[in-house]
Amino acid sequence: MNLFADIRSLVLTSLEAMVAEGLLPAGLETANVAVEPPRDALHGDMATNAAMVLAKPAGKKPRDIADALVVKLAADPRVAVAEVAGPGFINMRLEGDVWGALVQAVLKADSFGTSTMGGGKKVNVEYVSANPTGPMHVGHTRGAVFGDALASLLDFAGYDVTREYYINDGGAQVDVLARSAFERYREANGLSPELAEGLYPGDYLVPVGEALKEKYGDSLLDQPEEVWLQDVRLFATEAMMDMIRADLKSLGVEMDSFFSEKSLYDTGLIEAAIGELKDKGLIYRGTLEPPKGKLPEDWEPREQTLFRSTAHGDDVDRPIQKSDGAWTYFAPDIAYHYNKVKRGFDEIIDIFGADHGGYVKRMKAAVSALSDGKVACDIKLIQLVKLIKDGQEMKMSKRAGTFVTLRDVVEEVGADVTRFVMLTRKNDAPLDFDFDKVMEQSKDNPVFYVQYAHARVQSVLRKAHDAGVTLTDVANLTDDAEITLARKLADWPRQVEIAAKGHEPHRIAFYLYELASDFHALWNKGNDKPQLRFLQDDLAASSAKIALPRAVAVVISAGLGILGVTPANEMR
RNA sequence: GCACCCAUAGCUCAGCUGGAUAGAGCGCUGCCCUCCGAAGGCAGAGGCCGCAGGUUCGAAUCCUGCUGGGUGCACCA
């Protein structure tokens, strides 16, 4: 049940009736007709902008359309009052029994809020994709949480979602990893490691070195790099991926698919992808203009193989081959997205760190070119996380040893808190992560505030159960606080669709906060008005009263589920 | 020099893709526990929505130009 969608249908059929009666011209575009909660609850339960949106195309005054529409709307049994307000808004107040029916619908279907807007369309959400060269740090954490929540949200909204991790195991940095691991291998064999400048110094490679010794004994020690590099690289990247997978799991993130960059080289997919672009006339030999302003020291005009990304919205064409003929980093990225297109995804979503903002246009251009504009490609940039402890910003520095890993954060504050807090900000806004505040158990902390609401409901339900109360029918909701809460519940399916459409999971977190707030308000009102308490002396009255808090728990639970946060049953 | 992102209450941030008198939390002021969990709630004060134009019935929201901050800018993945 989606009350807003239902009432919107009512508005549309009423408009059709007006067309039939000759009050409106036929063929009006109604896509922009919206039914939403009015800004001020005093205006009613729902408002529509239909008259204002249609005024111009219909060649009529908003007021005239509204006056006629109001009559039709008011005739519906669900609508108690419909009236014109302001410049042409139509405010509606719904009949009281609508809210009881809504609560009932929430409790009946465990799918309340799910949507069919996705229509089963295949979406690929690629996130994390951290280089397999070390443990995940906090920067990756936010991207992981965001991508995971977005994937869940889209799933909830009816899309067929694939969660994917792109393993950068094809480039120079995994060679560096291999050399670093080899030094640890030497160390395991009793030699002192020579961690030259540029190698990874982290001691997370120590166990990898030991495992290498386990496998190879001392047989590699005197061998030249050509002999061992490939094997050690494979061994080390697999060890790193095991570690990353474990890190992700501790956060509650599980991927459907891991895609190896290396596999692109092995299968000739890069050539295939570039060939595809060549067939479209988008590959050519040419020389790029030097960048304006600051000129790199060693800049010189150079003829390169270029992708005509400007034909698909990029600012300049991009090189895909180095002067020695090897592929640039961009080529495998193109091939990877070619592969996504070929796998039949209708929509591709990439989650990048904000420092990769410069690649957005070229990636979109590549997808557009490879799919002839048929596959939508959205790229979400994740801003930095500023860690704060004891009121001080923690500067991350590998050298100073103040490198904070995902594991550190999860172990200190827990996965639930980490996830929720990281979703209380838009992806493109920087986030302050204050260790002291997120641990605080007060309404300062949105996680606990929402959890607390859920725990309160569970507390009531436990007490009700002990008293022998069972859910029967749903009491009429009459008090303002009750109706405000029911109205917020009715808004849930709508919020899901808005959030899914905009790829904005943070909306779910904000919605839950508001829902919890409305619930706490009603709860507290029970202090002054005993008749508002969910547990009454009369068993039958209690049975009907507990429907509303149960419905609240259903929605909080579903919402937290999307965010990947466990709803708490008690918080003592 | 160019591109992208950001600018809203003292602070941290929302703002439903163009709608009504711009919201919440913190902080500040004053209230509410013989009462289902006060880890809560209610009320008040606090705003040229960075600046200047434009689009139209209507702009925090869309367009242009500025100002200030972040990020990135040819073979590095």
XYZ file of C-alpha atoms (C1' of nucleotides) in Angstrom:
649
model
C 0.000 0.000 0.000
C 1.270 3.393 -0.975
C -1.170 6.008 0.162
C 0.465 8.846 -1.712
C 0.464 6.855 -4.914
C -3.175 5.905 -4.326
C -4.247 9.481 -3.866
C -2.197 10.521 -6.859
C -4.138 7.977 -8.904
C -7.293 9.534 -7.581
C -6.120 12.936 -8.742
C -5.281 11.595 -12.183
C -8.610 9.840 -12.665
C -10.373 12.972 -11.496
C -8.453 14.939 -14.102
C -9.477 12.427 -16.754
C -13.080 12.865 -15.733
C -12.654 16.597 -16.182
C -11.268 16.003 -19.640
C -14.289 13.846 -20.453
C -16.536 16.652 -19.318
C -14.719 19.116 -21.487
C -13.320 21.057 -18.544
C -9.773 20.279 -19.615
C -8.218 19.649 -23.011
C -7.157 16.089 -23.767
C -3.577 14.904 -23.897
C -2.190 16.884 -21.000
C 1.199 15.868 -19.647
C 0.642 14.795 -16.041
C 4.108 13.535 -15.144
C 4.738 16.568 -12.976
C 1.520 16.243 -11.036
C 2.629 15.455 -7.515
C 0.870 14.439 -4.339
C 2.992 15.151 -1.338
C 2.769 16.015 2.319
C 2.084 19.718 2.755
C 4.872 21.710 4.292
C 2.670 22.594 7.205
C 0.554 19.848 8.724
C -2.121 22.412 9.466
C -2.869 22.452 5.763
C -3.984 18.860 5.821
C -2.669 15.401 5.137
C -1.830 15.707 1.491
C -1.459 18.380 -1.125
C -1.347 18.371 -4.890
C 0.058 20.894 -7.305
C -2.066 19.563 -10.192
C -3.918 22.787 -10.879
C -0.755 24.849 -11.062
C 1.163 22.402 -13.192
C -1.659 22.088 -15.689
C -2.747 25.710 -15.787
C -0.430 26.794 -18.548
C -0.742 23.825 -20.931
C -4.502 23.830 -20.420
C -4.707 27.553 -20.985
C -6.705 28.058 -17.813
C -6.296 29.754 -14.484
C -4.985 27.503 -11.723
C -7.860 28.554 -9.545
C -10.489 27.450 -12.068
C -8.948 24.028 -12.487
C -8.572 23.671 -8.747
C -12.167 24.582 -8.015
C -13.455 21.875 -10.332
C -10.910 19.312 -9.182
C -11.722 19.844 -5.532
C -15.300 18.780 -6.119
C -14.213 15.513 -7.689
C -11.668 14.763 -5.002
C -14.060 15.449 -2.173
C -16.435 12.885 -3.602
C -13.996 10.095 -2.843
C -14.762 8.229 0.383
C -11.167 8.558 1.577
C -11.169 12.324 1.318
C -12.807 14.222 4.138
C -12.007 17.742 2.976
C -10.433 19.105 -0.180
C -9.883 22.798 -0.539
C -7.991 25.253 -2.641
C -5.274 27.227 -0.962
C -2.591 29.722 -1.821
C -1.842 30.142 -5.498
C -3.729 26.988 -6.446
C -2.672 24.204 -4.174
C -5.264 21.670 -3.248
C -5.088 20.491 0.311
C -6.783 17.324 1.374
C -7.665 16.005 4.751
C -8.304 12.299 4.799
C -10.954 10.436 6.720
C -9.835 9.062 10.058
C -10.342 5.444 9.113
C -7.750 5.776 6.358
C -5.016 5.807 8.965
C -6.264 2.704 10.702
C -6.373 0.966 7.337
C -2.832 2.115 6.676
C -1.536 0.694 9.935
C -3.305 -2.525 9.144
C -1.674 -2.630 5.732
C 1.749 -2.140 7.262
C 1.211 -5.069 9.577
C -0.379 -7.333 7.040
C 2.230 -7.173 4.336
C 5.786 -7.596 5.488
C 6.742 -5.866 2.293
C 5.403 -2.433 3.150
C 7.501 0.171 1.424
C 8.913 -2.095 -1.239
C 8.374 -0.762 -4.687
C 8.030 -1.981 -8.205
C 9.637 1.127 -9.627
C 12.776 -0.828 -10.476
C 10.763 -3.189 -12.622
C 13.409 -5.867 -12.240
C 15.917 -3.832 -14.207
C 19.467 -5.063 -13.869
C 21.732 -2.685 -12.000
C 25.412 -3.132 -11.315
C 26.694 -1.296 -8.273
C 30.461 -1.250 -8.119
C 31.953 -0.115 -4.856
C 34.953 -0.356 -2.563
C 37.294 -1.630 -5.275
C 40.231 -0.887 -2.986
C 43.610 -1.884 -4.360
C 44.589 -5.327 -3.058
C 47.760 -3.989 -1.515
C 46.809 -3.590 2.106
C 44.051 -3.420 4.683
C 41.058 -1.157 4.149
C 41.186 2.222 5.823
C 38.401 4.547 6.923
C 38.277 6.238 3.551
C 37.230 2.967 1.972
C 34.757 2.384 4.757
C 32.424 5.148 3.800
C 32.377 4.061 0.190
C 31.703 0.495 1.253
C 28.810 1.491 3.490
C 27.351 3.836 0.939
C 27.547 1.359 -1.917
C 26.131 -1.423 0.181
C 23.204 0.656 1.411
C 22.507 1.943 -2.083
C 22.478 -1.604 -3.389
C 20.038 -2.671 -0.672
C 17.888 0.350 -1.351
C 17.664 -0.422 -5.055
C 16.886 -4.016 -4.259
C 14.080 -2.840 -1.964
C 12.807 -0.632 -4.761
C 12.493 -3.519 -7.172
C 15.772 -3.579 -9.067
C 17.819 -6.658 -9.790
C 21.058 -5.640 -8.114
C 24.593 -6.975 -8.456
C 27.133 -5.841 -5.867
C 30.525 -5.862 -7.434
C 34.121 -5.269 -6.465
C 36.717 -4.466 -9.095
C 40.103 -5.848 -8.141
C 42.955 -3.710 -9.414
C 45.323 -6.606 -9.760
C 46.697 -5.788 -13.153
C 48.903 -2.796 -12.599
C 52.288 -1.839 -11.260
C 51.112 -1.561 -7.664
C 50.629 -5.301 -7.341
C 54.226 -5.750 -8.480
C 55.202 -3.467 -5.636
C 53.087 -5.593 -3.356
C 54.864 -8.707 -4.575
C 58.298 -7.180 -3.956
C 57.235 -6.046 -0.505
C 55.918 -9.497 0.303
C 59.142 -10.997 -0.958
C 61.111 -8.958 1.560
C 58.887 -10.339 4.291
C 59.546 -13.766 2.883
C 63.268 -13.140 3.218
C 62.618 -11.948 6.744
C 60.757 -15.172 7.519
C 63.834 -17.008 6.364
C 65.988 -15.193 8.845
C 67.303 -12.482 6.546
C 66.759 -8.838 7.250
C 64.163 -7.289 4.945
C 65.192 -4.443 2.702
C 62.097 -2.321 2.521
C 63.304 0.150 -0.019
C 61.600 3.456 -0.636
C 58.356 2.864 -2.455
C 57.702 -0.590 -1.049
C 54.838 -1.196 1.362
C 56.272 -1.191 4.882
C 53.153 -2.372 6.713
C 53.584 -5.362 8.982
C 50.372 -6.890 7.621
C 52.679 -8.483 5.055
C 54.654 -10.325 7.731
C 52.238 -13.263 7.849
C 52.230 -13.334 4.061
C 56.007 -13.716 4.141
C 55.677 -16.533 6.601
C 53.069 -18.235 4.485
C 55.370 -17.929 1.502
C 58.097 -19.632 3.485
C 55.606 -22.308 4.407
C 54.930 -22.902 0.757
C 58.313 -22.417 -0.867
C 60.770 -23.001 1.971
C 63.967 -21.188 1.044
C 63.817 -22.148 -2.624
C 63.084 -18.644 -3.897
C 65.706 -16.829 -1.918
C 68.470 -16.907 -4.505
C 66.201 -16.632 -7.518
C 65.986 -13.515 -9.655
C 62.766 -11.560 -9.667
C 61.680 -12.862 -13.067
C 61.381 -16.296 -11.538
C 59.280 -15.542 -8.505
C 57.441 -12.301 -9.281
C 54.387 -13.822 -10.901
C 53.815 -16.479 -8.257
C 54.448 -14.177 -5.325
C 52.207 -11.542 -6.829
C 49.348 -13.978 -7.161
C 49.935 -15.343 -3.690
C 50.101 -11.902 -2.115
C 47.074 -10.439 -3.897
C 45.017 -13.428 -2.878
C 46.142 -12.993 0.694
C 45.220 -9.295 0.523
C 41.818 -10.074 -0.930
C 41.183 -12.563 1.851
C 41.996 -9.839 4.313
C 39.795 -7.316 2.545
C 36.930 -9.761 2.362
C 37.248 -10.301 6.098
C 37.333 -6.538 6.665
C 34.199 -6.114 4.604
C 32.460 -8.917 6.405
C 33.137 -7.304 9.740
C 31.246 -4.318 8.386
C 28.458 -6.528 7.127
C 29.306 -6.029 3.480
C 29.129 -9.001 1.168
C 29.726 -8.775 -2.542
C 27.972 -10.806 -5.194
C 30.899 -10.620 -7.523
C 34.588 -9.842 -7.638
C 35.928 -8.809 -11.016
C 39.628 -9.065 -11.709
C 41.355 -6.430 -13.785
C 43.975 -9.010 -14.645
C 41.370 -11.188 -16.286
C 40.836 -8.427 -18.825
C 44.376 -8.848 -20.084
C 44.141 -12.629 -20.129
C 40.936 -12.732 -22.137
C 41.647 -10.096 -24.740
C 38.743 -8.022 -23.576
C 40.705 -4.799 -23.803
C 41.368 -5.338 -27.486
C 37.723 -6.215 -27.961
C 36.516 -3.089 -26.208
C 38.897 -0.818 -28.080
C 37.941 -2.589 -31.289
C 34.327 -1.773 -30.568
C 35.204 1.875 -30.178
C 37.329 1.752 -33.299
C 34.355 0.431 -35.249
C 32.414 3.434 -34.072
C 35.148 5.708 -35.338
C 36.103 6.876 -31.860
C 39.759 5.848 -31.848
C 42.438 7.850 -33.616
C 46.083 8.818 -33.543
C 46.641 12.390 -32.521
C 48.403 14.893 -30.335
C 46.724 16.554 -27.395
C 46.950 20.237 -26.659
C 49.090 20.998 -23.613
C 47.028 21.770 -20.527
C 46.532 25.497 -20.107
C 48.014 27.332 -17.173
C 50.630 25.345 -15.340
C 52.630 23.312 -17.803
C 54.256 20.094 -16.591
C 58.052 20.328 -16.613
C 58.573 17.498 -19.003
C 55.721 18.223 -21.339
C 56.298 17.671 -25.002
C 53.926 17.161 -27.907
C 53.416 13.469 -28.388
C 51.362 11.480 -30.788
C 49.159 8.978 -28.979
C 46.256 6.652 -29.540
C 43.237 8.552 -28.321
C 39.627 7.860 -27.478
C 37.335 10.526 -28.844
C 35.495 10.911 -25.525
C 34.554 14.468 -26.438
C 31.971 12.945 -28.757
C 30.212 11.745 -25.591
C 30.478 14.759 -23.353
C 34.060 14.739 -22.119
C 36.202 17.870 -22.144
C 39.217 16.444 -23.947
C 39.985 13.207 -25.717
C 41.823 10.660 -23.603
C 44.897 8.566 -24.343
C 44.406 4.819 -24.164
C 47.925 3.741 -25.073
C 51.277 4.870 -23.800
C 53.994 5.847 -26.232
C 55.583 2.439 -25.814
C 52.344 0.845 -26.954
C 51.231 -0.425 -23.550
C 47.716 0.363 -22.392
C 47.080 3.298 -20.106
C 45.118 2.698 -16.930
C 42.036 3.954 -18.751
C 42.000 1.098 -21.255
C 41.186 -1.680 -18.781
C 38.574 0.563 -17.221
C 36.930 0.899 -20.603
C 37.126 -2.843 -21.088
C 35.647 -3.497 -17.663
C 32.684 -1.272 -18.394
C 32.366 -2.847 -21.831
C 32.051 -6.123 -19.983
C 29.329 -4.680 -17.755
C 27.418 -3.501 -20.793
C 27.813 -6.902 -22.420
C 26.504 -8.614 -19.307
C 23.242 -6.857 -19.950
C 23.034 -4.338 -17.156
C 20.480 -1.618 -17.749
C 22.185 0.683 -15.322
C 25.736 1.003 -14.082
C 26.584 2.757 -10.846
C 30.179 3.381 -9.810
C 31.148 4.534 -6.347
C 34.432 6.450 -6.417
C 36.419 8.416 -3.901
C 36.130 12.166 -4.394
C 39.750 12.301 -5.508
C 38.705 10.416 -8.632
C 36.291 13.130 -9.677
C 38.380 13.775 -12.742
C 37.471 10.385 -14.225
C 33.729 10.783 -14.091
C 33.253 12.350 -17.476
C 35.515 9.982 -19.327
C 33.928 6.917 -17.722
C 30.459 8.134 -18.573
C 31.659 8.887 -22.076
C 33.005 5.357 -22.394
C 29.757 3.762 -21.250
C 27.752 6.028 -23.484
C 29.924 5.154 -26.465
C 29.984 1.424 -25.769
C 26.242 1.159 -25.267
C 25.182 3.762 -27.811
C 23.728 5.750 -24.957
C 21.414 2.927 -23.946
C 22.946 2.103 -20.587
C 22.630 4.711 -17.861
C 25.807 5.328 -15.933
C 25.818 7.192 -12.650
C 28.983 7.835 -10.726
C 28.757 8.778 -7.078
C 31.714 10.469 -5.465
C 32.333 9.836 -1.794
C 33.806 12.718 0.138
C 36.437 12.409 2.806
C 35.851 11.284 6.362
C 37.393 13.474 9.014
C 38.168 11.423 12.092
C 37.892 13.191 15.411
C 38.968 11.853 18.762
C 39.150 13.738 22.046
C 38.133 16.839 20.157
C 41.177 16.581 17.906
C 41.246 15.775 14.256
C 43.212 12.600 13.616
C 45.524 13.126 10.716
C 46.015 9.926 8.835
C 49.611 9.192 8.083
C 51.174 5.873 7.320
C 54.547 7.199 8.322
C 53.442 8.546 11.690
C 51.632 5.312 12.388
C 48.278 7.068 12.756
C 46.801 4.998 10.001
C 43.262 4.094 10.982
C 41.923 0.954 9.398
C 38.362 -0.150 8.858
C 39.019 -2.843 11.416
C 40.051 -0.278 14.028
C 36.826 1.627 13.588
C 34.551 -1.387 13.583
C 36.236 -2.861 16.628
C 35.980 0.373 18.525
C 32.455 1.538 17.722
C 30.805 -1.445 16.058
C 29.487 -2.032 12.577
C 25.981 -0.705 13.250
C 27.128 2.670 14.500
C 29.755 3.006 11.807
C 27.253 2.288 9.074
C 24.506 4.538 10.343
C 26.742 7.506 11.032
C 28.355 7.266 7.635
C 24.925 7.387 6.041
C 23.742 10.484 7.830
C 25.435 12.701 5.307
C 25.045 13.109 1.577
C 27.757 11.263 -0.299
C 29.200 14.472 -1.703
C 29.462 16.259 1.633
C 32.469 15.718 3.886
C 31.743 13.763 7.045
C 32.964 14.317 10.567
C 33.310 11.035 12.389
C 33.721 11.838 16.043
C 34.558 8.722 18.031
C 33.243 10.186 21.246
C 29.971 11.415 19.830
C 29.080 8.311 17.902
C 29.508 6.241 21.051
C 27.277 8.515 23.044
C 23.927 7.040 24.001
C 21.706 10.061 23.817
C 19.594 11.804 21.277
C 22.734 13.602 20.198
C 23.425 10.421 18.439
C 20.937 9.559 15.700
C 21.837 5.879 15.777
C 20.784 5.457 19.359
C 17.811 7.710 18.909
C 16.401 5.450 16.200
C 17.461 2.277 17.968
C 15.850 3.537 21.140
C 12.512 4.004 19.405
C 12.629 0.444 18.171
C 13.641 -0.837 21.587
C 10.775 1.028 23.205
C 8.297 -0.618 20.884
C 9.765 -4.010 21.641
C 9.532 -3.230 25.318
C 5.854 -2.450 24.961
C 5.277 -5.595 22.948
C 7.021 -7.704 25.574
C 4.859 -6.219 28.274
C 1.774 -6.691 26.131
C 2.683 -10.282 25.525
C 3.111 -10.906 29.249
C -0.271 -9.357 29.901
C -1.868 -11.647 27.371
C -2.575 -8.951 24.814
C -2.858 -10.117 21.235
C -3.217 -8.043 18.128
C -6.830 -7.960 17.059
C -8.092 -4.976 15.183
C -6.686 -1.504 14.844
C -7.912 1.299 17.016
C -9.115 4.484 15.403
C -6.428 7.076 15.460
C -7.747 10.367 16.653
C -5.064 12.292 18.447
C -2.795 14.634 16.511
C 0.288 12.808 17.658
C -1.116 9.494 16.490
C -2.085 10.825 13.117
C 1.240 12.582 12.686
C 2.929 9.264 13.261
C 0.612 7.393 10.890
C 1.172 10.049 8.273
C 4.906 9.543 8.610
C 4.406 5.825 8.115
C 2.416 6.536 4.974
C 5.357 8.521 3.687
C 7.715 5.557 3.854
C 7.059 4.058 0.406
C 7.379 7.500 -1.091
C 10.684 8.174 0.611
C 11.991 4.844 -0.610
C 11.197 5.769 -4.188
C 12.690 9.225 -3.912
C 15.845 7.858 -2.349
C 16.127 5.071 -4.904
C 15.554 7.375 -7.825
C 18.221 9.788 -6.656
C 20.632 7.090 -5.477
C 20.589 8.754 -2.082
C 20.496 6.286 0.785
C 21.077 9.078 3.304
C 17.402 9.949 2.899
C 16.501 6.673 4.562
C 18.582 7.591 7.602
C 16.939 10.995 7.865
C 13.502 9.522 7.412
C 14.094 7.032 10.201
C 15.226 9.803 12.459
C 12.006 11.712 11.815
C 9.898 8.619 12.290
C 11.609 7.929 15.600
C 11.055 11.531 16.597
C 7.313 11.337 15.902
C 7.161 8.111 17.838
C 8.969 9.535 20.861
C 6.630 12.528 20.789
C 3.560 10.297 20.932
C 5.126 8.212 23.652
C 5.782 11.223 25.753
C 2.330 12.603 25.210
C 1.105 9.465 26.935
C 2.568 10.917 30.110
C -0.070 13.602 30.185
C -2.812 11.745 28.378
C -3.133 8.197 29.692
C -5.576 7.332 26.925
C -2.681 7.618 24.438
C -0.643 4.903 26.096
C -0.307 1.747 24.139
C -1.019 -0.446 27.148
C -4.397 0.157 28.692
C -6.058 -1.496 31.652
C -8.585 -2.897 29.264
C -7.189 -5.840 27.326
C -9.187 -5.216 24.196
C -8.176 -1.578 24.116
C -4.529 -2.518 24.422
C -4.881 -5.023 21.632
C -5.994 -2.317 19.273
C -3.525 0.246 20.559
C -0.398 -1.783 20.006
C -0.992 -1.917 16.267
C 0.533 1.522 15.708
C 3.801 0.937 17.568
C 4.093 -2.440 15.901
C 3.787 -0.763 12.545
C 6.481 1.704 13.554
C 8.775 -1.171 14.457
C 8.104 -2.823 11.107
C 9.169 0.278 9.219
C 12.171 1.061 11.417
C 13.287 -2.495 11.032
C 12.921 -2.365 7.251
C 14.703 0.962 7.053
C 17.582 -0.128 9.225
C 17.718 -3.252 7.111
C 18.386 -1.137 4.049
C 21.152 0.669 5.879
C 22.541 -2.627 7.095
C 21.990 -1.799 10.750
C 20.592 -4.283 13.244
C 17.458 -3.063 15.016
C 17.929 -3.278 18.782
C 15.322 -5.015 20.871
C 16.564 -3.545 24.108
C 19.299 -1.159 25.094
C 19.796 -1.621 28.777
C 44.042 28.476 -16.920
C 40.138 24.375 -17.279
C 36.638 20.725 -15.203
C 33.761 18.698 -11.107
C 31.856 19.274 -5.929
C 30.538 22.474 -1.864
C 28.518 27.449 0.395
C 21.389 27.430 4.292
C 20.523 29.538 12.266
C 26.509 30.720 16.598
C 28.050 25.067 15.350
C 26.910 20.255 12.495
C 23.630 19.493 8.609
C 18.413 18.377 5.968
C 15.418 20.634 2.350
C 11.024 15.587 -1.143
C 14.466 17.643 -8.278
C 10.305 24.748 -9.301
C 5.790 25.518 -4.725
C 2.616 27.950 0.590
C 5.315 31.563 6.565
C 13.009 27.797 4.737
C 13.487 22.830 8.730
C 16.147 19.347 12.487
C 19.978 18.364 16.107
C 23.689 20.655 19.221
C 24.370 25.112 22.104
C 21.291 29.093 24.826
C 16.382 30.325 27.890
C 12.038 28.247 30.426
C 9.111 23.983 31.430
C 7.429 18.167 31.858
C 8.999 11.904 35.564
C 3.387 9.010 42.106
C 3.038 8.129 34.272
C 4.009 1.741 28.830
C 12.024 2.804 29.253
C 13.399 10.954 31.102
C 19.107 7.118 26.911
C 12.780 10.935 26.218
C 9.225 15.245 25.369
C 7.138 20.540 25.026
C 7.883 25.842 24.308
C 11.064 30.240 23.114
C 15.003 33.106 20.971
C 18.161 32.645 16.620
C 18.094 33.417 8.826
C 19.509 39.395 2.766
C 19.548 30.362 1.926
C 27.772 33.330 -0.233
C 27.056 37.992 -3.924
C 24.745 40.028 -8.495
C 21.689 39.346 -12.515
C 18.243 36.143 -15.499
C 14.129 32.398 -16.665
C 8.085 32.669 -14.614
C 2.324 32.957 -11.744
C 6.375 31.270 -8.072
C 13.616 30.172 -7.117
C 17.435 27.850 -1.360
C 16.193 24.651 -5.731
C 17.013 25.863 -12.859
C 20.635 29.377 -16.170
C 24.795 33.031 -16.463
C 28.675 35.824 -14.128
C 31.406 36.718 -9.749
C 33.536 35.634 -4.435
C 35.346 32.029 -1.076
C 36.690 26.587 0.066
C 37.735 21.305 -1.617
C 39.328 17.825 -5.534
C 41.488 16.635 -10.082
C 43.942 18.102 -14.550
C 48.942 14.272 -21.150
C 52.492 7.744 -21.193
C 51.742 7.381 -12.698
C 46.890 2.569 -11.449
